[in-house]
Amino acid sequence: MTKGINPELNIGDKIVILHMGEEPNVVPIGTKGEVTGISNTPWGIQYQVKWDNGSSLDIIPEVDFWRLEKKSIKESMLDDLKKKKDVLNIFKYMNNPDVVLNFLFSLQSSGITNMLELSNFLTMGSNDLRRFLIGRYSDEEIEDRYEELIDAADPMRNEVISGLMNYMKENDLSYDDMDKVNREFQKFVKKIATAYFTSYDMLKKRFNNSNSDS
């Protein structure tokens, strides 16, 4: 199959028909539509489509040909911004997200871990971090190079926990079951890690601007 022709579709995808089989009232070439449903039939997948010309004819991969509708540069940029905004919403639950960002930027600069594992460090307090470093570095190295990072761990963890409580309250999640609270804690720190990875440049710029103003 030619690249870009008949890609797998999801509900909500916008497509353009390139060819439709010999059905009555065939949808004209170039007509745009939105996928509204997906059916697994004995003969394979069929996609339900709401066409701009008012038709609701299904498309069948073995018979019909389509491509995804290309978004304009403006639409793509708006989509990217919306995704980043959704991801960054995790910081709205914190009273002072700069405390968390300061720790993460310092952690990255320290080189003590692969940043893909940063969600693990968001659960550590100062004592936990010190135990992590002992055995990997000498006492002199820890004192000279990592004391500021260790000191930043407790305020970071307290801020994350405070954010979690605000998040759970807003989403009507109960604090009664500690196993559930721990599961939500793990999800919460992973969302922070995702925001850090996907929006690093934006977060760094905001952090620098915030600290230069203070």
PDB file of C-alpha atoms in Angstrom:
ATOM      1  CA  MET A   1       0.000   0.000   0.000  1.00  0.00           C
ATOM      2  CA  THR A   2       1.297   3.490  -0.902  1.00  0.00           C
ATOM      3  CA  LYS A   3       2.551   5.421   2.096  1.00  0.00           C
ATOM      4  CA  GLY A   4      -0.194   7.566   3.602  1.00  0.00           C
ATOM      5  CA  ILE A   5      -3.020   5.671   1.881  1.00  0.00           C
ATOM      6  CA  ASN A   6      -5.572   3.789   4.025  1.00  0.00           C
ATOM      7  CA  PRO A   7      -3.938   4.384   7.421  1.00  0.00           C
ATOM      8  CA  GLU A   8      -5.557   2.733  10.423  1.00  0.00           C
ATOM      9  CA  LEU A   9      -8.206   5.083  11.789  1.00  0.00           C
ATOM     10  CA  ASN A  10      -9.556   6.106  15.168  1.00  0.00           C
ATOM     11  CA  ILE A  11     -12.864   7.710  16.041  1.00  0.00           C
ATOM     12  CA  GLY A  12     -12.572  11.450  15.476  1.00  0.00           C
ATOM     13  CA  ASP A  13     -10.011  11.203  12.659  1.00  0.00           C
ATOM     14  CA  LYS A  14     -10.633  13.513   9.695  1.00  0.00           C
ATOM     15  CA  ILE A  15     -10.149  11.886   6.296  1.00  0.00           C
ATOM     16  CA  VAL A  16     -10.389  12.606   2.564  1.00  0.00           C
ATOM     17  CA  ILE A  17     -11.834   9.955   0.229  1.00  0.00           C
ATOM     18  CA  LEU A  18      -9.640   9.121  -2.771  1.00  0.00           C
ATOM     19  CA  HIS A  19     -11.747   6.335  -4.266  1.00  0.00           C
ATOM     20  CA  MET A  20     -14.916   4.548  -3.253  1.00  0.00           C
ATOM     21  CA  GLY A  21     -16.153   1.223  -4.597  1.00  0.00           C
ATOM     22  CA  GLU A  22     -18.987   0.796  -7.068  1.00  0.00           C
ATOM     23  CA  GLU A  23     -21.817   1.520  -4.621  1.00  0.00           C
ATOM     24  CA  PRO A  24     -24.909   3.533  -5.462  1.00  0.00           C
ATOM     25  CA  ASN A  25     -24.613   7.165  -4.350  1.00  0.00           C
ATOM     26  CA  VAL A  26     -20.845   6.831  -4.077  1.00  0.00           C
ATOM     27  CA  VAL A  27     -19.073   9.609  -2.119  1.00  0.00           C
ATOM     28  CA  PRO A  28     -17.213  11.857  -4.606  1.00  0.00           C
ATOM     29  CA  ILE A  29     -13.420  11.889  -4.667  1.00  0.00           C
ATOM     30  CA  GLY A  30     -12.027  14.642  -2.461  1.00  0.00           C
ATOM     31  CA  THR A  31     -14.952  14.676  -0.037  1.00  0.00           C
ATOM     32  CA  LYS A  32     -13.915  15.127   3.585  1.00  0.00           C
ATOM     33  CA  GLY A  33     -15.406  13.255   6.511  1.00  0.00           C
ATOM     34  CA  GLU A  34     -15.010  12.377  10.184  1.00  0.00           C
ATOM     35  CA  VAL A  35     -14.777   8.818  11.513  1.00  0.00           C
ATOM     36  CA  THR A  36     -17.685   8.241  13.915  1.00  0.00           C
ATOM     37  CA  GLY A  37     -17.444   4.493  14.553  1.00  0.00           C
ATOM     38  CA  ILE A  38     -15.464   1.298  13.947  1.00  0.00           C
ATOM     39  CA  SER A  39     -16.992  -2.150  13.363  1.00  0.00           C
ATOM     40  CA  ASN A  40     -15.351  -5.563  13.281  1.00  0.00           C
ATOM     41  CA  THR A  41     -17.391  -7.576  10.785  1.00  0.00           C
ATOM     42  CA  PRO A  42     -16.894 -11.172   9.555  1.00  0.00           C
ATOM     43  CA  TRP A  43     -15.331  -9.591   6.442  1.00  0.00           C
ATOM     44  CA  GLY A  44     -12.976  -7.295   8.326  1.00  0.00           C
ATOM     45  CA  ILE A  45     -12.987  -3.735   9.700  1.00  0.00           C
ATOM     46  CA  GLN A  46     -15.442  -1.118   8.499  1.00  0.00           C
ATOM     47  CA  TYR A  47     -15.334   2.534   9.443  1.00  0.00           C
ATOM     48  CA  GLN A  48     -18.473   4.611   9.891  1.00  0.00           C
ATOM     49  CA  VAL A  49     -17.979   8.121   8.519  1.00  0.00           C
ATOM     50  CA  LYS A  50     -19.986  11.325   8.604  1.00  0.00           C
ATOM     51  CA  TRP A  51     -19.221  12.921   5.239  1.00  0.00           C
ATOM     52  CA  ASP A  52     -19.322  16.673   4.579  1.00  0.00           C
ATOM     53  CA  ASN A  53     -21.798  16.094   1.728  1.00  0.00           C
ATOM     54  CA  GLY A  54     -24.314  14.560   4.137  1.00  0.00           C
ATOM     55  CA  SER A  55     -23.619  10.915   3.270  1.00  0.00           C
ATOM     56  CA  SER A  56     -23.007   8.313   5.952  1.00  0.00           C
ATOM     57  CA  LEU A  57     -21.573   5.539   3.786  1.00  0.00           C
ATOM     58  CA  ASP A  58     -19.028   3.295   5.509  1.00  0.00           C
ATOM     59  CA  ILE A  59     -15.540   2.763   4.130  1.00  0.00           C
ATOM     60  CA  ILE A  60     -13.921  -0.650   3.769  1.00  0.00           C
ATOM     61  CA  PRO A  61     -10.098  -0.995   3.581  1.00  0.00           C
ATOM     62  CA  GLU A  62     -10.227  -3.705   0.889  1.00  0.00           C
ATOM     63  CA  VAL A  63     -12.443  -1.642  -1.417  1.00  0.00           C
ATOM     64  CA  ASP A  64     -12.039   2.059  -0.678  1.00  0.00           C
ATOM     65  CA  PHE A  65      -9.063   4.402  -0.525  1.00  0.00           C
ATOM     66  CA  TRP A  66      -8.531   7.402   1.750  1.00  0.00           C
ATOM     67  CA  ARG A  67      -5.912   9.518   3.462  1.00  0.00           C
ATOM     68  CA  LEU A  68      -5.878  11.518   6.659  1.00  0.00           C
ATOM     69  CA  GLU A  69      -6.766  15.153   6.193  1.00  0.00           C
ATOM     70  CA  LYS A  70      -3.673  17.272   6.616  1.00  0.00           C
ATOM     71  CA  LYS A  71      -3.904  19.899   9.317  1.00  0.00           C
ATOM     72  CA  SER A  72      -2.771  23.427   8.662  1.00  0.00           C
ATOM     73  CA  ILE A  73       0.374  24.585  10.425  1.00  0.00           C
ATOM     74  CA  LYS A  74      -1.792  26.780  12.647  1.00  0.00           C
ATOM     75  CA  GLU A  75      -4.042  23.863  13.628  1.00  0.00           C
ATOM     76  CA  SER A  76      -1.035  21.676  14.375  1.00  0.00           C
ATOM     77  CA  MET A  77       0.523  24.383  16.543  1.00  0.00           C
ATOM     78  CA  LEU A  78      -2.739  24.875  18.435  1.00  0.00           C
ATOM     79  CA  ASP A  79      -3.007  21.116  19.000  1.00  0.00           C
ATOM     80  CA  ASP A  80       0.567  21.003  20.323  1.00  0.00           C
ATOM     81  CA  LEU A  81      -0.089  23.926  22.640  1.00  0.00           C
ATOM     82  CA  LYS A  82      -3.290  22.317  23.937  1.00  0.00           C
ATOM     83  CA  LYS A  83      -1.466  19.046  24.639  1.00  0.00           C
ATOM     84  CA  LYS A  84       1.268  20.902  26.509  1.00  0.00           C
ATOM     85  CA  LYS A  85      -1.312  22.884  28.459  1.00  0.00           C
ATOM     86  CA  ASP A  86      -3.126  19.676  29.446  1.00  0.00           C
ATOM     87  CA  VAL A  87       0.131  18.073  30.567  1.00  0.00           C
ATOM     88  CA  LEU A  88       1.263  21.166  32.490  1.00  0.00           C
ATOM     89  CA  ASN A  89      -2.023  21.318  34.405  1.00  0.00           C
ATOM     90  CA  ILE A  90      -0.469  18.952  36.948  1.00  0.00           C
ATOM     91  CA  PHE A  91       1.482  21.914  38.368  1.00  0.00           C
ATOM     92  CA  LYS A  92      -1.679  23.878  39.160  1.00  0.00           C
ATOM     93  CA  TYR A  93      -2.247  21.659  42.199  1.00  0.00           C
ATOM     94  CA  MET A  94       0.993  22.816  43.829  1.00  0.00           C
ATOM     95  CA  ASN A  95       1.328  25.926  45.946  1.00  0.00           C
ATOM     96  CA  ASN A  96       4.899  26.509  44.755  1.00  0.00           C
ATOM     97  CA  PRO A  97       5.808  24.391  41.717  1.00  0.00           C
ATOM     98  CA  ASP A  98       9.188  26.130  41.480  1.00  0.00           C
ATOM     99  CA  VAL A  99      10.281  24.073  44.502  1.00  0.00           C
ATOM    100  CA  VAL A 100       9.713  20.898  42.487  1.00  0.00           C
ATOM    101  CA  LEU A 101      11.263  22.320  39.322  1.00  0.00           C
ATOM    102  CA  ASN A 102      14.333  23.516  41.234  1.00  0.00           C
ATOM    103  CA  PHE A 103      14.884  19.975  42.485  1.00  0.00           C
ATOM    104  CA  LEU A 104      14.389  18.440  39.016  1.00  0.00           C
ATOM    105  CA  PHE A 105      16.749  20.863  37.272  1.00  0.00           C
ATOM    106  CA  SER A 106      19.343  20.289  40.003  1.00  0.00           C
ATOM    107  CA  LEU A 107      18.876  16.534  39.756  1.00  0.00           C
ATOM    108  CA  GLN A 108      19.459  16.640  36.014  1.00  0.00           C
ATOM    109  CA  SER A 109      22.565  18.792  36.419  1.00  0.00           C
ATOM    110  CA  SER A 110      23.954  16.438  39.077  1.00  0.00           C
ATOM    111  CA  GLY A 111      24.233  13.507  36.661  1.00  0.00           C
ATOM    112  CA  ILE A 112      23.511  10.975  39.399  1.00  0.00           C
ATOM    113  CA  THR A 113      20.752   9.239  37.447  1.00  0.00           C
ATOM    114  CA  ASN A 114      19.218   8.672  34.067  1.00  0.00           C
ATOM    115  CA  MET A 115      16.407  11.230  33.977  1.00  0.00           C
ATOM    116  CA  LEU A 116      14.053   8.563  32.647  1.00  0.00           C
ATOM    117  CA  GLU A 117      13.985   7.409  36.270  1.00  0.00           C
ATOM    118  CA  LEU A 118      13.191  10.830  37.712  1.00  0.00           C
ATOM    119  CA  SER A 119       9.705   9.821  38.916  1.00  0.00           C
ATOM    120  CA  ASN A 120      11.447   7.574  41.480  1.00  0.00           C
ATOM    121  CA  PHE A 121      13.311  10.592  42.872  1.00  0.00           C
ATOM    122  CA  LEU A 122      10.090  12.580  43.232  1.00  0.00           C
ATOM    123  CA  THR A 123       9.083  10.139  45.973  1.00  0.00           C
ATOM    124  CA  MET A 124      12.333  10.566  47.928  1.00  0.00           C
ATOM    125  CA  GLY A 125      12.934  12.795  50.893  1.00  0.00           C
ATOM    126  CA  SER A 126      16.354  14.015  51.986  1.00  0.00           C
ATOM    127  CA  ASN A 127      17.159  10.890  54.008  1.00  0.00           C
ATOM    128  CA  ASP A 128      16.132   8.614  51.133  1.00  0.00           C
ATOM    129  CA  LEU A 129      18.309  10.543  48.698  1.00  0.00           C
ATOM    130  CA  ARG A 130      21.280  10.487  51.051  1.00  0.00           C
ATOM    131  CA  ARG A 131      20.945   6.694  51.392  1.00  0.00           C
ATOM    132  CA  PHE A 132      20.843   6.447  47.597  1.00  0.00           C
ATOM    133  CA  LEU A 133      24.120   8.362  47.314  1.00  0.00           C
ATOM    134  CA  ILE A 134      25.969   6.550  50.102  1.00  0.00           C
ATOM    135  CA  GLY A 135      27.995   3.727  48.584  1.00  0.00           C
ATOM    136  CA  ARG A 136      27.946   5.355  45.150  1.00  0.00           C
ATOM    137  CA  TYR A 137      30.005   8.386  46.185  1.00  0.00           C
ATOM    138  CA  SER A 138      32.467   9.184  48.944  1.00  0.00           C
ATOM    139  CA  ASP A 139      31.407  11.218  51.955  1.00  0.00           C
ATOM    140  CA  GLU A 140      33.514  14.118  50.652  1.00  0.00           C
ATOM    141  CA  GLU A 141      31.800  14.042  47.248  1.00  0.00           C
ATOM    142  CA  ILE A 142      28.370  13.941  48.831  1.00  0.00           C
ATOM    143  CA  GLU A 143      29.188  16.882  51.093  1.00  0.00           C
ATOM    144  CA  ASP A 144      30.874  18.950  48.379  1.00  0.00           C
ATOM    145  CA  ARG A 145      28.648  18.226  45.397  1.00  0.00           C
ATOM    146  CA  TYR A 146      25.255  16.970  46.502  1.00  0.00           C
ATOM    147  CA  GLU A 147      24.328  18.614  49.817  1.00  0.00           C
ATOM    148  CA  GLU A 148      22.205  21.291  48.121  1.00  0.00           C
ATOM    149  CA  LEU A 149      20.345  18.614  46.149  1.00  0.00           C
ATOM    150  CA  ILE A 150      19.800  16.604  49.347  1.00  0.00           C
ATOM    151  CA  ASP A 151      18.534  19.701  51.167  1.00  0.00           C
ATOM    152  CA  ALA A 152      16.107  20.389  48.304  1.00  0.00           C
ATOM    153  CA  ALA A 153      14.563  16.895  48.468  1.00  0.00           C
ATOM    154  CA  ASP A 154      12.364  17.372  51.563  1.00  0.00           C
ATOM    155  CA  PRO A 155      10.745  20.640  50.369  1.00  0.00           C
ATOM    156  CA  MET A 156      10.222  19.034  46.941  1.00  0.00           C
ATOM    157  CA  ARG A 157       8.559  15.943  48.385  1.00  0.00           C
ATOM    158  CA  ASN A 158       6.359  18.030  50.700  1.00  0.00           C
ATOM    159  CA  GLU A 159       5.251  20.116  47.724  1.00  0.00           C
ATOM    160  CA  VAL A 160       4.466  17.009  45.679  1.00  0.00           C
ATOM    161  CA  ILE A 161       2.433  15.522  48.550  1.00  0.00           C
ATOM    162  CA  SER A 162       0.580  18.813  49.004  1.00  0.00           C
ATOM    163  CA  GLY A 163      -0.168  18.832  45.277  1.00  0.00           C
ATOM    164  CA  LEU A 164      -1.412  15.262  45.469  1.00  0.00           C
ATOM    165  CA  MET A 165      -3.811  16.163  48.295  1.00  0.00           C
ATOM    166  CA  ASN A 166      -5.181  19.078  46.269  1.00  0.00           C
ATOM    167  CA  TYR A 167      -5.503  16.829  43.221  1.00  0.00           C
ATOM    168  CA  MET A 168      -7.372  14.136  45.151  1.00  0.00           C
ATOM    169  CA  LYS A 169      -9.675  16.690  46.764  1.00  0.00           C
ATOM    170  CA  GLU A 170     -10.573  18.274  43.424  1.00  0.00           C
ATOM    171  CA  ASN A 171     -11.265  14.858  41.897  1.00  0.00           C
ATOM    172  CA  ASP A 172     -13.273  13.587  44.900  1.00  0.00           C
ATOM    173  CA  LEU A 173     -10.807  10.800  45.661  1.00  0.00           C
ATOM    174  CA  SER A 174     -10.888   9.332  49.157  1.00  0.00           C
ATOM    175  CA  TYR A 175      -7.904   9.438  51.525  1.00  0.00           C
ATOM    176  CA  ASP A 176      -9.235   6.512  53.601  1.00  0.00           C
ATOM    177  CA  ASP A 177      -7.577   3.713  51.636  1.00  0.00           C
ATOM    178  CA  MET A 178      -3.787   4.121  51.920  1.00  0.00           C
ATOM    179  CA  ASP A 179      -3.156   1.634  49.118  1.00  0.00           C
ATOM    180  CA  LYS A 180      -5.261   3.818  46.845  1.00  0.00           C
ATOM    181  CA  VAL A 181      -3.469   6.959  48.040  1.00  0.00           C
ATOM    182  CA  ASN A 182      -0.112   5.331  47.246  1.00  0.00           C
ATOM    183  CA  ARG A 183      -1.338   4.349  43.780  1.00  0.00           C
ATOM    184  CA  GLU A 184      -2.494   7.922  43.155  1.00  0.00           C
ATOM    185  CA  PHE A 185       0.875   9.170  44.428  1.00  0.00           C
ATOM    186  CA  GLN A 186       2.690   7.038  41.838  1.00  0.00           C
ATOM    187  CA  LYS A 187       0.368   8.269  39.083  1.00  0.00           C
ATOM    188  CA  PHE A 188       0.846  11.868  40.222  1.00  0.00           C
ATOM    189  CA  VAL A 189       4.651  11.778  40.106  1.00  0.00           C
ATOM    190  CA  LYS A 190       4.548  10.108  36.686  1.00  0.00           C
ATOM    191  CA  LYS A 191       2.414  12.993  35.419  1.00  0.00           C
ATOM    192  CA  ILE A 192       4.997  15.427  36.758  1.00  0.00           C
ATOM    193  CA  ALA A 193       7.737  13.463  34.993  1.00  0.00           C
ATOM    194  CA  THR A 194       5.745  13.490  31.737  1.00  0.00           C
ATOM    195  CA  ALA A 195       5.275  17.247  31.990  1.00  0.00           C
ATOM    196  CA  TYR A 196       9.009  17.689  32.611  1.00  0.00           C
ATOM    197  CA  PHE A 197      10.010  15.608  29.586  1.00  0.00           C
ATOM    198  CA  THR A 198       7.467  17.001  27.131  1.00  0.00           C
ATOM    199  CA  SER A 199       7.702  20.676  28.131  1.00  0.00           C
ATOM    200  CA  TYR A 200      11.266  21.035  29.429  1.00  0.00           C
ATOM    201  CA  ASP A 201      12.143  24.177  27.461  1.00  0.00           C
ATOM    202  CA  MET A 202       8.918  25.946  28.452  1.00  0.00           C
ATOM    203  CA  LEU A 203       9.315  24.983  32.119  1.00  0.00           C
ATOM    204  CA  LYS A 204      12.968  26.054  32.179  1.00  0.00           C
ATOM    205  CA  LYS A 205      12.110  29.431  30.669  1.00  0.00           C
ATOM    206  CA  ARG A 206       9.272  30.024  33.147  1.00  0.00           C
ATOM    207  CA  PHE A 207      11.446  28.952  36.052  1.00  0.00           C
ATOM    208  CA  ASN A 208      14.303  31.250  35.027  1.00  0.00           C
ATOM    209  CA  ASN A 209      11.939  34.188  34.503  1.00  0.00           C
ATOM    210  CA  SER A 210      10.267  33.575  37.851  1.00  0.00           C
ATOM    211  CA  ASN A 211      13.579  33.479  39.705  1.00  0.00           C
ATOM    212  CA  SER A 212      15.034  36.489  37.900  1.00  0.00           C
ATOM    213  CA  ASP A 213      12.006  38.562  38.978  1.00  0.00           C
ATOM    214  CA  SER A 214      12.303  37.561  42.639  1.00  0.00           C
TER     215      SER A 214
END
